Coordinates of C-alpha atoms and ligand atoms in Angstrom, one line a residue:
M207 CA -40.4 199.5 -58.8
I208 CA -38.6 202.3 -59.9
E209 CA -35.9 202.0 -62.9
D210 CA -34.6 205.2 -64.5
G211 CA -37.1 207.8 -62.2
K212 CA -40.2 206.3 -64.1
L213 CA -42.5 204.1 -61.8
Y214 CA -44.2 200.9 -62.2
L215 CA -47.5 201.1 -63.1
G216 CA -48.7 197.8 -64.4
T217 CA -48.3 195.5 -67.8
S218 CA -50.5 196.0 -70.6
R219 CA -51.9 193.1 -72.9
N220 CA -52.8 192.6 -76.8
P221 CA -56.3 192.5 -77.6
D222 CA -55.3 188.5 -78.0
D223 CA -54.2 188.7 -74.6
S224 CA -50.9 188.1 -74.5
I225 CA -48.4 190.0 -72.7
N226 CA -47.4 193.2 -74.4
K227 CA -45.3 196.0 -72.1
G228 CA -44.4 197.9 -68.9
E229 CA -46.5 201.1 -68.5
Y230 CA -44.4 203.7 -66.7
L231 CA -45.0 206.7 -64.9
D232 CA -42.3 208.6 -65.5
L233 CA -41.4 211.1 -62.6
G234 CA -40.3 213.9 -64.4
Y235 CA -44.1 214.7 -65.9
A236 CA -45.3 213.8 -62.4
N237 CA -45.7 217.7 -61.2
R238 CA -47.6 217.3 -65.2
H239 CA -50.7 216.6 -62.4
G240 CA -53.0 213.6 -63.6
L241 CA -56.8 212.0 -63.6
I242 CA -57.6 208.5 -62.5
T243 CA -61.5 207.7 -63.0
G244 CA -63.5 204.5 -63.2
A245 CA -67.1 203.6 -61.3
T246 CA -66.8 201.9 -58.1
G247 CA -65.8 199.0 -57.7
T248 CA -63.1 198.8 -60.5
G249 CA -59.9 199.8 -59.0
K250 CA -59.3 203.4 -58.4
T251 CA -58.1 203.2 -54.5
V252 CA -55.9 200.5 -55.8
T253 CA -54.3 202.3 -58.6
L254 CA -54.3 205.3 -55.6
Q255 CA -52.1 203.2 -53.0
I256 CA -50.1 201.6 -55.7
L257 CA -49.2 204.8 -56.9
A258 CA -48.4 206.3 -52.9
E259 CA -46.0 203.4 -53.1
S260 CA -44.2 204.2 -56.0
F261 CA -43.6 207.6 -55.8
S262 CA -42.8 206.9 -51.5
N263 CA -40.0 205.0 -52.4
A264 CA -38.9 206.9 -55.1
G265 CA -38.3 209.6 -52.5
V266 CA -41.4 211.7 -53.2
P267 CA -44.1 212.7 -50.3
V268 CA -47.6 212.2 -51.0
F269 CA -50.3 213.6 -49.6
C270 CA -53.8 211.6 -49.7
A271 CA -57.3 211.2 -48.3
D272 CA -59.0 207.8 -47.0
V273 CA -62.7 208.6 -48.0
K274 CA -63.7 205.2 -47.4
G275 CA -60.9 203.6 -44.2
D276 CA -59.7 201.0 -47.1
L277 CA -56.4 203.1 -47.6
S278 CA -55.5 202.7 -44.3
G279 CA -53.6 199.4 -44.6
I280 CA -51.2 200.9 -46.6
A281 CA -49.1 201.7 -43.3
A282 CA -49.0 198.2 -42.6
I283 CA -47.0 195.0 -44.8
G284 CA -48.8 193.2 -47.3
E285 CA -50.5 190.0 -46.5
H286 CA -50.4 187.2 -48.7
K287 CA -53.6 186.4 -51.1
D288 CA -54.1 184.5 -53.7
F289 CA -55.7 187.0 -56.6
L290 CA -53.2 189.2 -56.0
E291 CA -50.4 186.7 -56.4
K292 CA -51.8 185.5 -58.9
R293 CA -52.2 189.2 -60.5
A294 CA -48.2 189.4 -60.6
R295 CA -47.8 186.1 -61.8
T296 CA -50.0 187.4 -65.2
I297 CA -48.4 191.0 -65.4
G298 CA -44.4 189.1 -64.7
L299 CA -44.0 191.3 -61.6
D300 CA -41.1 189.0 -59.8
P301 CA -40.4 189.2 -57.6
Y302 CA -44.1 190.5 -55.9
E303 CA -42.4 192.0 -52.3
Y304 CA -44.5 193.0 -49.1
Q305 CA -43.5 196.8 -47.4
E306 CA -44.6 198.7 -45.4
F307 CA -44.7 202.6 -46.1
P308 CA -44.3 205.5 -43.7
V309 CA -47.4 207.2 -43.2
I310 CA -48.4 209.9 -41.0
F311 CA -52.4 209.8 -40.2
W312 CA -54.2 213.1 -40.2
D313 CA -57.9 213.9 -39.0
L314 CA -59.7 217.2 -38.7
F315 CA -61.2 215.5 -35.7
G316 CA -58.3 214.1 -34.2
D317 CA -59.5 210.8 -33.2
K318 CA -58.1 208.4 -36.2
G319 CA -54.4 210.7 -36.8
H320 CA -52.7 213.8 -35.8
R321 CA -55.2 217.1 -35.0
V322 CA -55.4 219.1 -38.6
R323 CA -56.5 222.8 -37.9
T324 CA -56.1 225.7 -40.1
T325 CA -56.9 229.1 -38.8
I326 CA -60.1 231.4 -40.6
S327 CA -57.5 234.0 -41.4
E328 CA -55.4 231.7 -43.5
M329 CA -58.4 230.2 -44.8
G330 CA -59.5 233.3 -46.0
P331 CA -63.2 234.7 -47.4
L332 CA -63.3 233.5 -50.4
L333 CA -63.2 229.7 -49.3
L334 CA -65.4 230.2 -45.7
A335 CA -67.6 232.1 -48.5
R336 CA -67.8 228.7 -50.5
L337 CA -67.8 226.5 -47.2
M338 CA -70.8 228.6 -46.0
D339 CA -72.4 228.5 -49.3
M340 CA -73.2 232.4 -48.9
S341 CA -74.7 234.7 -51.5
E342 CA -73.0 237.1 -53.1
A343 CA -74.2 240.2 -50.6
Q344 CA -72.9 238.0 -47.5
E345 CA -69.6 237.5 -49.5
G346 CA -69.2 240.9 -49.7
V347 CA -70.0 241.8 -45.8
L348 CA -67.4 238.5 -45.3
N349 CA -64.7 240.0 -47.0
I350 CA -65.4 243.6 -45.2
A351 CA -64.8 241.6 -41.8
F352 CA -61.2 240.1 -43.3
K353 CA -60.1 243.3 -44.6
L354 CA -61.0 244.9 -41.5
A355 CA -59.6 242.2 -39.4
D356 CA -56.4 242.6 -41.7
E357 CA -55.4 245.6 -42.1
N358 CA -56.1 246.0 -38.3
G359 CA -54.2 243.1 -37.4
L360 CA -56.8 241.1 -35.6
P361 CA -56.0 238.0 -35.8
L362 CA -59.1 235.7 -36.7
L363 CA -58.0 232.0 -35.4
D364 CA -61.4 230.6 -34.2
M365 CA -65.0 231.2 -35.1
K366 CA -65.0 232.8 -31.4
D367 CA -62.8 235.3 -33.3
L368 CA -65.0 235.5 -36.5
R369 CA -68.5 235.3 -34.0
S370 CA -66.9 238.6 -31.7
L371 CA -66.3 240.9 -34.9
L372 CA -69.1 240.0 -36.8
S373 CA -71.2 241.1 -33.6
Y374 CA -69.1 244.3 -33.2
M375 CA -70.1 245.0 -37.2
A376 CA -73.5 244.6 -36.3
G377 CA -73.2 247.7 -33.8
E378 CA -71.5 250.0 -36.4
T379 CA -73.6 249.1 -39.7
E380 CA -73.3 252.6 -40.7
K381 CA -70.1 253.7 -39.6
L382 CA -68.5 250.4 -41.2
S383 CA -71.1 250.9 -44.6
A384 CA -69.6 254.8 -44.9
M385 CA -65.6 253.6 -44.8
Y386 CA -66.5 250.4 -46.9
G387 CA -69.4 249.5 -48.6
N388 CA -72.8 248.5 -47.9
I389 CA -73.5 246.0 -44.8
T390 CA -76.6 244.9 -43.5
K391 CA -77.5 243.7 -40.3
Q392 CA -79.3 241.1 -42.5
S393 CA -76.6 239.6 -43.9
L394 CA -74.4 240.2 -40.7
S395 CA -77.1 237.9 -39.0
T396 CA -77.3 235.2 -41.7
I397 CA -73.3 234.4 -41.8
Q398 CA -73.8 234.4 -38.0
R399 CA -76.4 231.6 -38.4
G400 CA -74.1 230.1 -41.6
L401 CA -71.2 229.7 -38.4
L402 CA -73.9 228.0 -36.1
V403 CA -74.4 225.8 -38.5
L404 CA -71.1 225.2 -39.4
E405 CA -70.2 224.3 -35.3
Q406 CA -73.2 222.1 -35.2
Q407 CA -71.3 219.9 -38.1
G408 CA -67.6 219.9 -36.4
A409 CA -66.3 222.7 -38.4
E410 CA -65.0 224.4 -35.0
N411 CA -62.4 221.3 -34.8
F412 CA -61.3 222.6 -38.0
F413 CA -60.1 226.5 -36.9
G414 CA -57.4 227.4 -34.2
E415 CA -54.3 226.5 -33.3
P416 CA -51.4 225.1 -33.7
A417 CA -52.6 225.1 -37.2
L418 CA -51.0 222.2 -39.8
K419 CA -47.4 222.9 -41.0
I420 CA -47.0 222.3 -44.7
A421 CA -43.4 221.2 -44.0
D422 CA -45.0 218.7 -41.8
I423 CA -46.7 216.8 -45.1
M424 CA -43.4 217.6 -47.4
R425 CA -41.2 214.9 -45.1
T426 CA -38.8 212.2 -46.0
T427 CA -37.7 209.3 -44.0
N428 CA -33.9 209.0 -43.2
D429 CA -34.1 206.0 -46.1
G430 CA -34.9 208.5 -48.1
R431 CA -38.3 207.4 -48.4
G432 CA -41.3 210.0 -48.5
A433 CA -43.8 210.1 -46.1
I434 CA -47.6 209.3 -46.7
S435 CA -50.0 211.7 -45.0
V436 CA -52.7 210.0 -45.0
L437 CA -55.9 212.0 -44.1
A438 CA -59.1 210.1 -42.1
A439 CA -62.0 211.3 -44.2
D440 CA -64.6 209.0 -43.4
K441 CA -65.8 211.3 -40.8
L442 CA -65.3 214.5 -42.8
M443 CA -67.5 213.3 -45.8
M444 CA -71.0 213.9 -44.2
N445 CA -70.0 216.9 -45.0
P446 CA -68.6 217.3 -48.1
R447 CA -68.0 221.0 -48.6
L448 CA -65.7 221.2 -45.7
Y449 CA -63.9 218.3 -46.9
A450 CA -63.9 220.4 -50.3
T451 CA -62.9 223.0 -49.2
F452 CA -60.5 221.9 -46.7
L453 CA -58.3 220.0 -49.8
L454 CA -58.5 223.2 -51.5
W455 CA -57.2 224.9 -48.6
L456 CA -53.8 222.7 -48.5
L457 CA -53.4 222.7 -52.5
S458 CA -53.4 226.9 -52.4
E459 CA -51.3 226.7 -49.3
L460 CA -48.8 224.7 -50.6
F461 CA -48.9 227.1 -53.4
E462 CA -48.9 230.1 -52.0
E463 CA -45.9 229.0 -49.2
L464 CA -43.4 227.0 -51.9
P465 CA -40.8 228.7 -54.2
E466 CA -40.8 228.2 -58.0
V467 CA -38.8 225.2 -59.0
G468 CA -39.2 224.7 -62.2
D469 CA -39.2 221.4 -64.1
A470 CA -37.4 219.2 -61.7
D471 CA -36.1 215.3 -62.2
K472 CA -39.1 214.5 -59.7
P473 CA -41.8 216.5 -57.9
R474 CA -41.7 217.6 -54.4
L475 CA -45.0 216.0 -53.1
V476 CA -47.9 214.6 -55.2
F477 CA -51.5 215.2 -53.9
F478 CA -54.2 213.0 -54.5
F479 CA -57.6 214.9 -54.4
D480 CA -60.3 211.9 -54.0
E481 CA -63.8 212.4 -55.1
A482 CA -62.6 215.5 -56.6
H483 CA -66.5 216.4 -58.5
L484 CA -67.0 217.5 -54.8
L485 CA -64.9 220.5 -55.2
F486 CA -66.5 221.2 -58.2
D487 CA -70.3 220.6 -57.6
E488 CA -72.1 223.9 -57.7
A489 CA -69.4 225.9 -57.3
P490 CA -69.6 229.2 -59.1
K491 CA -67.0 230.4 -62.0
V492 CA -64.7 232.5 -60.2
L493 CA -63.6 229.7 -57.6
V494 CA -63.2 227.2 -61.2
D495 CA -61.7 229.9 -62.4
R496 CA -59.1 230.1 -59.6
V497 CA -59.0 226.5 -58.5
E498 CA -57.9 226.6 -62.4
Q499 CA -55.4 229.1 -62.2
V500 CA -53.3 227.2 -59.1
V501 CA -53.3 224.2 -60.4
R502 CA -51.5 225.4 -63.9
L503 CA -49.1 227.6 -61.7
I504 CA -48.9 224.8 -59.0
R505 CA -46.8 222.6 -61.9
S506 CA -43.8 225.0 -61.7
K507 CA -43.4 224.4 -57.8
G508 CA -43.3 220.8 -57.7
I509 CA -46.7 219.7 -56.9
G510 CA -48.1 217.2 -58.9
V511 CA -52.4 217.1 -58.5
F512 CA -53.9 213.6 -59.0
F513 CA -57.7 213.9 -59.1
V514 CA -59.8 211.3 -58.4
T515 CA -63.7 210.3 -59.6
Q516 CA -65.8 208.2 -61.2
N517 CA -66.2 210.5 -64.4
P518 CA -63.6 212.7 -66.3
L519 CA -67.0 214.6 -67.1
D520 CA -67.5 215.8 -62.9
V521 CA -63.8 218.2 -63.7
P522 CA -64.5 220.7 -65.8
E523 CA -62.6 221.2 -69.4
T524 CA -60.1 223.7 -68.1
V525 CA -58.4 221.6 -65.6
L526 CA -59.1 218.4 -67.1
S527 CA -56.6 219.8 -70.1
Q528 CA -54.3 220.1 -67.7
L529 CA -53.7 216.3 -66.0
G530 CA -51.3 214.7 -67.9
N531 CA -51.3 211.2 -66.8
R532 CA -54.4 209.4 -67.5
I533 CA -55.4 206.5 -65.7
Q534 CA -59.3 205.3 -67.0
H535 CA -61.1 201.9 -64.9
A536 CA -63.9 200.5 -66.7
L537 CA -67.3 202.6 -66.9
R538 CA -70.9 201.9 -67.5
A539 CA -72.7 202.8 -70.6
Y540 CA -76.1 202.2 -70.5
T541 CA -77.9 205.3 -70.4
P542 CA -77.3 208.3 -72.8
R543 CA -75.4 210.1 -70.1
E544 CA -73.0 207.4 -69.6
Q545 CA -72.8 206.9 -73.1
K546 CA -71.2 210.1 -73.3
A547 CA -68.8 210.2 -70.0
V548 CA -67.4 207.3 -72.1
K549 CA -67.2 209.2 -75.1
V550 CA -65.6 211.7 -73.4
A551 CA -63.1 209.7 -71.7
A552 CA -62.1 207.4 -74.6
E553 CA -61.5 210.8 -76.8
T554 CA -59.3 212.4 -74.2
F555 CA -56.3 209.1 -75.2
R556 CA -53.9 209.4 -78.2
P557 CA -55.6 206.5 -80.0
N558 CA -53.8 202.4 -80.2
P559 CA -54.6 201.7 -84.0
A560 CA -55.1 197.9 -82.3
F561 CA -58.2 198.4 -80.2
D562 CA -61.9 201.0 -79.9
C563 CA -61.2 202.7 -76.6
F564 CA -65.2 203.5 -76.0
E565 CA -65.3 199.7 -75.9
A566 CA -62.9 199.1 -74.0
I567 CA -63.5 201.3 -71.5
T568 CA -66.9 199.2 -70.8
Q569 CA -65.0 196.0 -70.8
L570 CA -62.2 196.8 -68.2
G571 CA -61.3 194.1 -65.9
V572 CA -61.3 195.2 -62.6
G573 CA -58.0 196.6 -61.1
E574 CA -57.6 197.0 -65.3
A575 CA -57.1 200.4 -67.0
L576 CA -56.6 202.1 -69.9
V577 CA -53.1 204.0 -69.2
S578 CA -51.9 206.9 -70.7
T579 CA -48.4 209.1 -69.5
L580 CA -46.8 211.8 -70.6
G581 CA -43.1 211.0 -72.0
A582 CA -40.3 212.3 -73.8
K583 CA -41.2 216.3 -74.3
G584 CA -44.1 215.9 -72.4
V585 CA -46.2 214.2 -74.9
P586 CA -48.4 211.7 -74.1
S587 CA -47.9 207.7 -74.4
M588 CA -50.1 206.2 -76.7
V589 CA -52.5 204.4 -74.9
E590 CA -52.3 201.1 -73.6
R591 CA -55.0 198.7 -71.8
T592 CA -53.0 197.7 -68.2
L593 CA -53.3 195.2 -65.7
I594 CA -52.2 197.4 -62.4
R595 CA -49.8 196.4 -60.2
P596 CA -50.9 194.7 -56.6
P597 CA -49.9 196.9 -53.5
S598 CA -47.4 196.1 -51.7
S599 CA -48.6 197.6 -48.6
R600 CA -52.1 195.7 -47.0
L601 CA -55.0 195.9 -49.2
G602 CA -58.0 197.3 -46.5
P603 CA -58.3 199.1 -43.6
I604 CA -55.7 199.0 -40.8
T605 CA -57.1 197.8 -37.4
E606 CA -57.3 200.4 -34.4
P607 CA -54.1 199.1 -32.5
E608 CA -51.9 199.4 -35.9
R609 CA -52.8 202.8 -36.0
A610 CA -52.1 203.9 -32.3
K611 CA -48.8 202.5 -33.0
V612 CA -48.3 204.4 -36.1
M613 CA -49.0 207.4 -34.5
A614 CA -47.4 206.8 -31.4
V615 CA -43.7 207.0 -33.6
S616 CA -44.6 209.5 -35.9
P617 CA -42.5 212.4 -36.4
V618 CA -45.5 214.6 -35.7
A619 CA -46.3 212.8 -32.3
G620 CA -47.6 215.3 -30.1
Q621 CA -46.8 218.0 -32.1
Y622 CA -51.1 218.8 -32.8
D623 CA -52.8 217.3 -30.0
T624 CA -53.4 220.4 -27.5
D625 CA -55.2 223.5 -28.3
L626 CA -53.4 226.9 -28.4
D627 CA -55.5 229.8 -26.9
R628 CA -53.4 232.5 -28.4
D629 CA -54.4 235.4 -28.3
S630 CA -56.4 236.8 -31.2
A631 CA -59.3 238.8 -32.1
F632 CA -61.7 237.5 -29.5
E633 CA -60.1 239.0 -26.8
M634 CA -58.2 242.0 -28.3
L635 CA -61.7 243.3 -28.6
Q636 CA -62.4 242.9 -25.5
R637 CA -59.2 244.6 -24.2
R638 CA -59.3 247.2 -26.9
A639 CA -63.2 248.0 -25.4
A640 CA -62.2 248.0 -22.1
E641 CA -59.0 250.5 -23.1
A642 CA -61.1 252.4 -24.8
A643 CA -63.9 252.7 -21.8
K644 CA -61.2 254.1 -20.0
A645 CA -59.6 256.6 -21.7
E646 CA -63.3 257.8 -22.4
E647 CA -64.1 258.0 -18.6
Q648 CA -60.9 260.1 -18.3
E649 CA -61.6 262.2 -21.1
R650 CA -65.0 262.9 -19.2
D651 CA -63.4 263.7 -15.8
R652 CA -61.2 266.3 -17.8
E653 CA -63.7 268.0 -19.0
E654 CA -66.4 267.7 -16.2
E655 CA -62.9 269.3 -14.1
K656 CA -63.5 272.0 -16.5
E657 CA -67.0 272.1 -16.4
E658 CA -66.8 272.6 -12.8
E659 CA -64.7 275.4 -12.9
R660 CA -66.9 277.3 -15.1
P661 CA -70.4 276.4 -14.2
E662 CA -72.0 278.3 -17.2
S663 CA -70.7 275.7 -19.6
R664 CA -73.4 272.9 -17.8
R665 CA -75.7 274.3 -20.9
W666 CA -73.9 272.7 -23.3
T667 CA -73.7 268.9 -24.4
L668 CA -71.5 266.9 -26.2
P669 CA -73.1 264.6 -28.6
G670 CA -73.4 260.7 -28.6
Y671 CA -73.2 261.2 -24.4
G672 CA -76.9 261.7 -24.4
D673 CA -77.1 261.7 -20.4
D674 CA -74.7 264.3 -19.2
D675 CA -75.5 267.6 -18.2
D676 CA -79.1 267.7 -17.4
E677 CA -80.1 270.0 -15.5
D678 CA -81.1 268.0 -12.3
D679 CA -77.2 267.1 -12.3
R680 CA -76.8 271.0 -11.2
G681 CA -75.0 271.1 -7.5
R682 CA -74.4 267.3 -7.5
S683 CA -71.0 265.5 -6.9
K684 CA -68.9 264.5 -9.9
S685 CA -69.2 260.7 -8.8
S686 CA -72.8 260.4 -8.3
R687 CA -72.8 262.1 -11.6
R688 CA -71.3 259.5 -12.7
R689 CA -72.5 256.6 -11.3
K690 CA -76.0 257.9 -12.7
R691 CA -74.4 258.0 -16.1
S692 CA -72.9 254.4 -16.5
S693 CA -75.9 253.1 -14.8
R694 CA -77.9 253.9 -17.6
S695 CA -75.8 254.3 -20.8
R696 CA -73.2 251.0 -20.6
P697 CA -74.2 248.6 -23.1
G698 CA -74.9 251.2 -25.9
Y699 CA -72.3 253.0 -25.0
Q700 CA -68.8 250.3 -24.9
R701 CA -70.3 248.5 -27.9
Q702 CA -69.9 252.1 -29.9
T703 CA -66.6 252.5 -28.4
V704 CA -65.1 249.5 -29.4
T705 CA -66.1 249.4 -33.3
E706 CA -64.8 253.0 -33.1
A707 CA -61.6 251.7 -31.3
V708 CA -61.5 249.1 -33.9
I709 CA -62.0 252.2 -36.7
K710 CA -59.8 254.3 -35.2
S711 CA -56.7 251.6 -35.1
V712 CA -57.4 250.8 -39.3
A713 CA -56.7 254.5 -39.8
R714 CA -53.9 254.6 -37.5
S715 CA -52.1 251.8 -39.4
A716 CA -52.9 253.3 -42.6
A717 CA -51.6 256.4 -41.6
T718 CA -48.4 254.4 -40.3
S719 CA -48.5 251.2 -42.8
L720 CA -46.9 250.1 -39.4
G721 CA -50.0 247.2 -39.7
R722 CA -49.7 247.0 -43.1
A723 CA -52.7 244.7 -44.4
L724 CA -51.7 240.9 -45.4
V725 CA -51.6 239.7 -48.6
R726 CA -53.9 237.3 -50.1
G727 CA -53.6 234.8 -52.9
I728 CA -55.6 233.2 -55.5
L729 CA -57.6 231.5 -53.2
G730 CA -57.6 233.7 -50.7
S731 CA -55.4 232.1 -48.5
L732 CA -52.7 234.2 -47.0
K733 CA -49.3 234.5 -48.6
K734 CA -46.4 233.8 -46.9
G735 CA -42.8 235.9 -47.0
F736 CA -44.3 239.7 -46.7
Ligands
ADP37 N1 -54.1 196.2 -59.0 C1 -55.4 195.2 -58.2 N2 -54.6 194.2 -58.1 C2 -55.5 193.0 -57.5 N3 -56.3 193.9 -57.3 C3 -57.2 194.8 -57.4 C4 -56.6 195.9 -58.7 N4 -57.1 196.8 -58.1 C5 -58.4 196.5 -57.5 N5 -57.8 195.3 -56.9 C6 -59.6 194.6 -56.4 O1 -61.1 195.2 -56.4 C7 -61.3 195.9 -55.6 C8 -61.9 197.2 -55.4 O2 -60.9 198.0 -55.4 P1 -60.7 199.7 -55.7 O3 -59.5 200.3 -55.3 O4 -61.4 200.0 -53.8 O5 -62.4 200.4 -56.3 P2 -62.8 202.0 -56.4 O6 -61.5 202.4 -55.3 O7 -62.6 202.3 -57.6 O8 -63.9 201.5 -55.6 C9 -60.2 195.8 -54.4 O9 -60.4 195.8 -53.0 C10 -59.4 194.4 -54.7 O10 -60.0 193.1 -54.1
MG38 MG1 -62.1 203.6 -53.7

């Protein structure tokens, strides 16, 4: 089903229902992105499935999310079904062969696939703020937290790290505000509460190590087929924000990590973004702009992005205009809003004098679509009414034993199963606190030695230590004084020194440039290779 670098999608028919011609997707233009739209039950998932199959056979790795669990069958060989055979006969697909595909299952929760994790540091403040629906003021504070951590070599791996950093910041809002701009205790505690909510939704599974290696979703098999990474997303969809943010993070990782390739004869990876409306729902303009930028630029990295959603109106115009390959399944046109959507959908196609697009969209059968793809010089083909080919792999879900088997022989089996709790901000801050406390203690001992040599100095106190040198301490032993001091002032004292330690080392790293600040990309995730 691959001819001259083209993937067979299906066969178009004429207005009198006679067979017209095969419709193809040119592999060389697959990095000019695509859009699959249509109402529920019209054939979007099956279209995604046959595209993934064809890309895999052409040696192109695929990443897609399995929103309803009905895409997992792509890992199993197809089963004879009368209606599938009938479709194959109608479109002249002969022989219609069944096939299984090299699938790697992934799951943020680790139940239905290999664990997918990233670190808080790698996700970055922009996406995290989106995930937690932060106000501008809160986002500002989060930015400062990341700056503090980035400049200062404090890895924020999991939620515990971010929490501990925020609580240290809460102890030093004045000092930090002077250095970085306004930080209020109130926004810090709102962020803390937001983190708690996220945790209750199971997001702590997602933050930590080992983090997903991009290379693992770009594998090919020894016989030259592209791996199909299927992300189990049924449970994930209960938190649509987390789902959308995760996919966005993955997209930005691909963008930041991969080198330029220009226009190649086929893409390096094709990324399907199912339920794409979730990406843009209530998204602030700055995020939409960044997404637009990533979609535009990722082309030259050899990545094709295919958005899958019900309605073309779900995708902002700036993004929509970059999606060159279009597959439009049926839409209803009862309400004015629906009519508007159909009109928009119809107008995006290069018209075909043989039929009216608006009318056709409302009349398409299941598994039938209006198709227009990019051809020579990137010109869109005239829209054709196309019967999409039936899948070669199984239609519908695989069983749990089958899934377990696929996972057991996966090339990443065992690599992501166990949590890694590396030294990170949480531990480092604790250690720095202890070191700072020890250093202070030694410093004071030295001061006290001097005091003892010069009794007259006892009249003087050092700022910030409060309880030193009161009258009754005179004549007591050094150790009894120290005991008294530590029992009185410990909690506040410790919190202060931690932040002081952080601030000091920020200053130090800025001075020596040894702790060079990390560089963040368009969507705020970490840039590699610096
Ligand atoms: N290309 C196709 N060939 C044969 N049957 C199809 C095709 N596309 C869709 N169907 C039938 O329609 C059903 C619904 O399609 P699906 O892709 O799940 O819809 P959607 O994702 O738009 O809700 C499928 O389970 C299948 O029975
Ligand atoms: Mg579907």
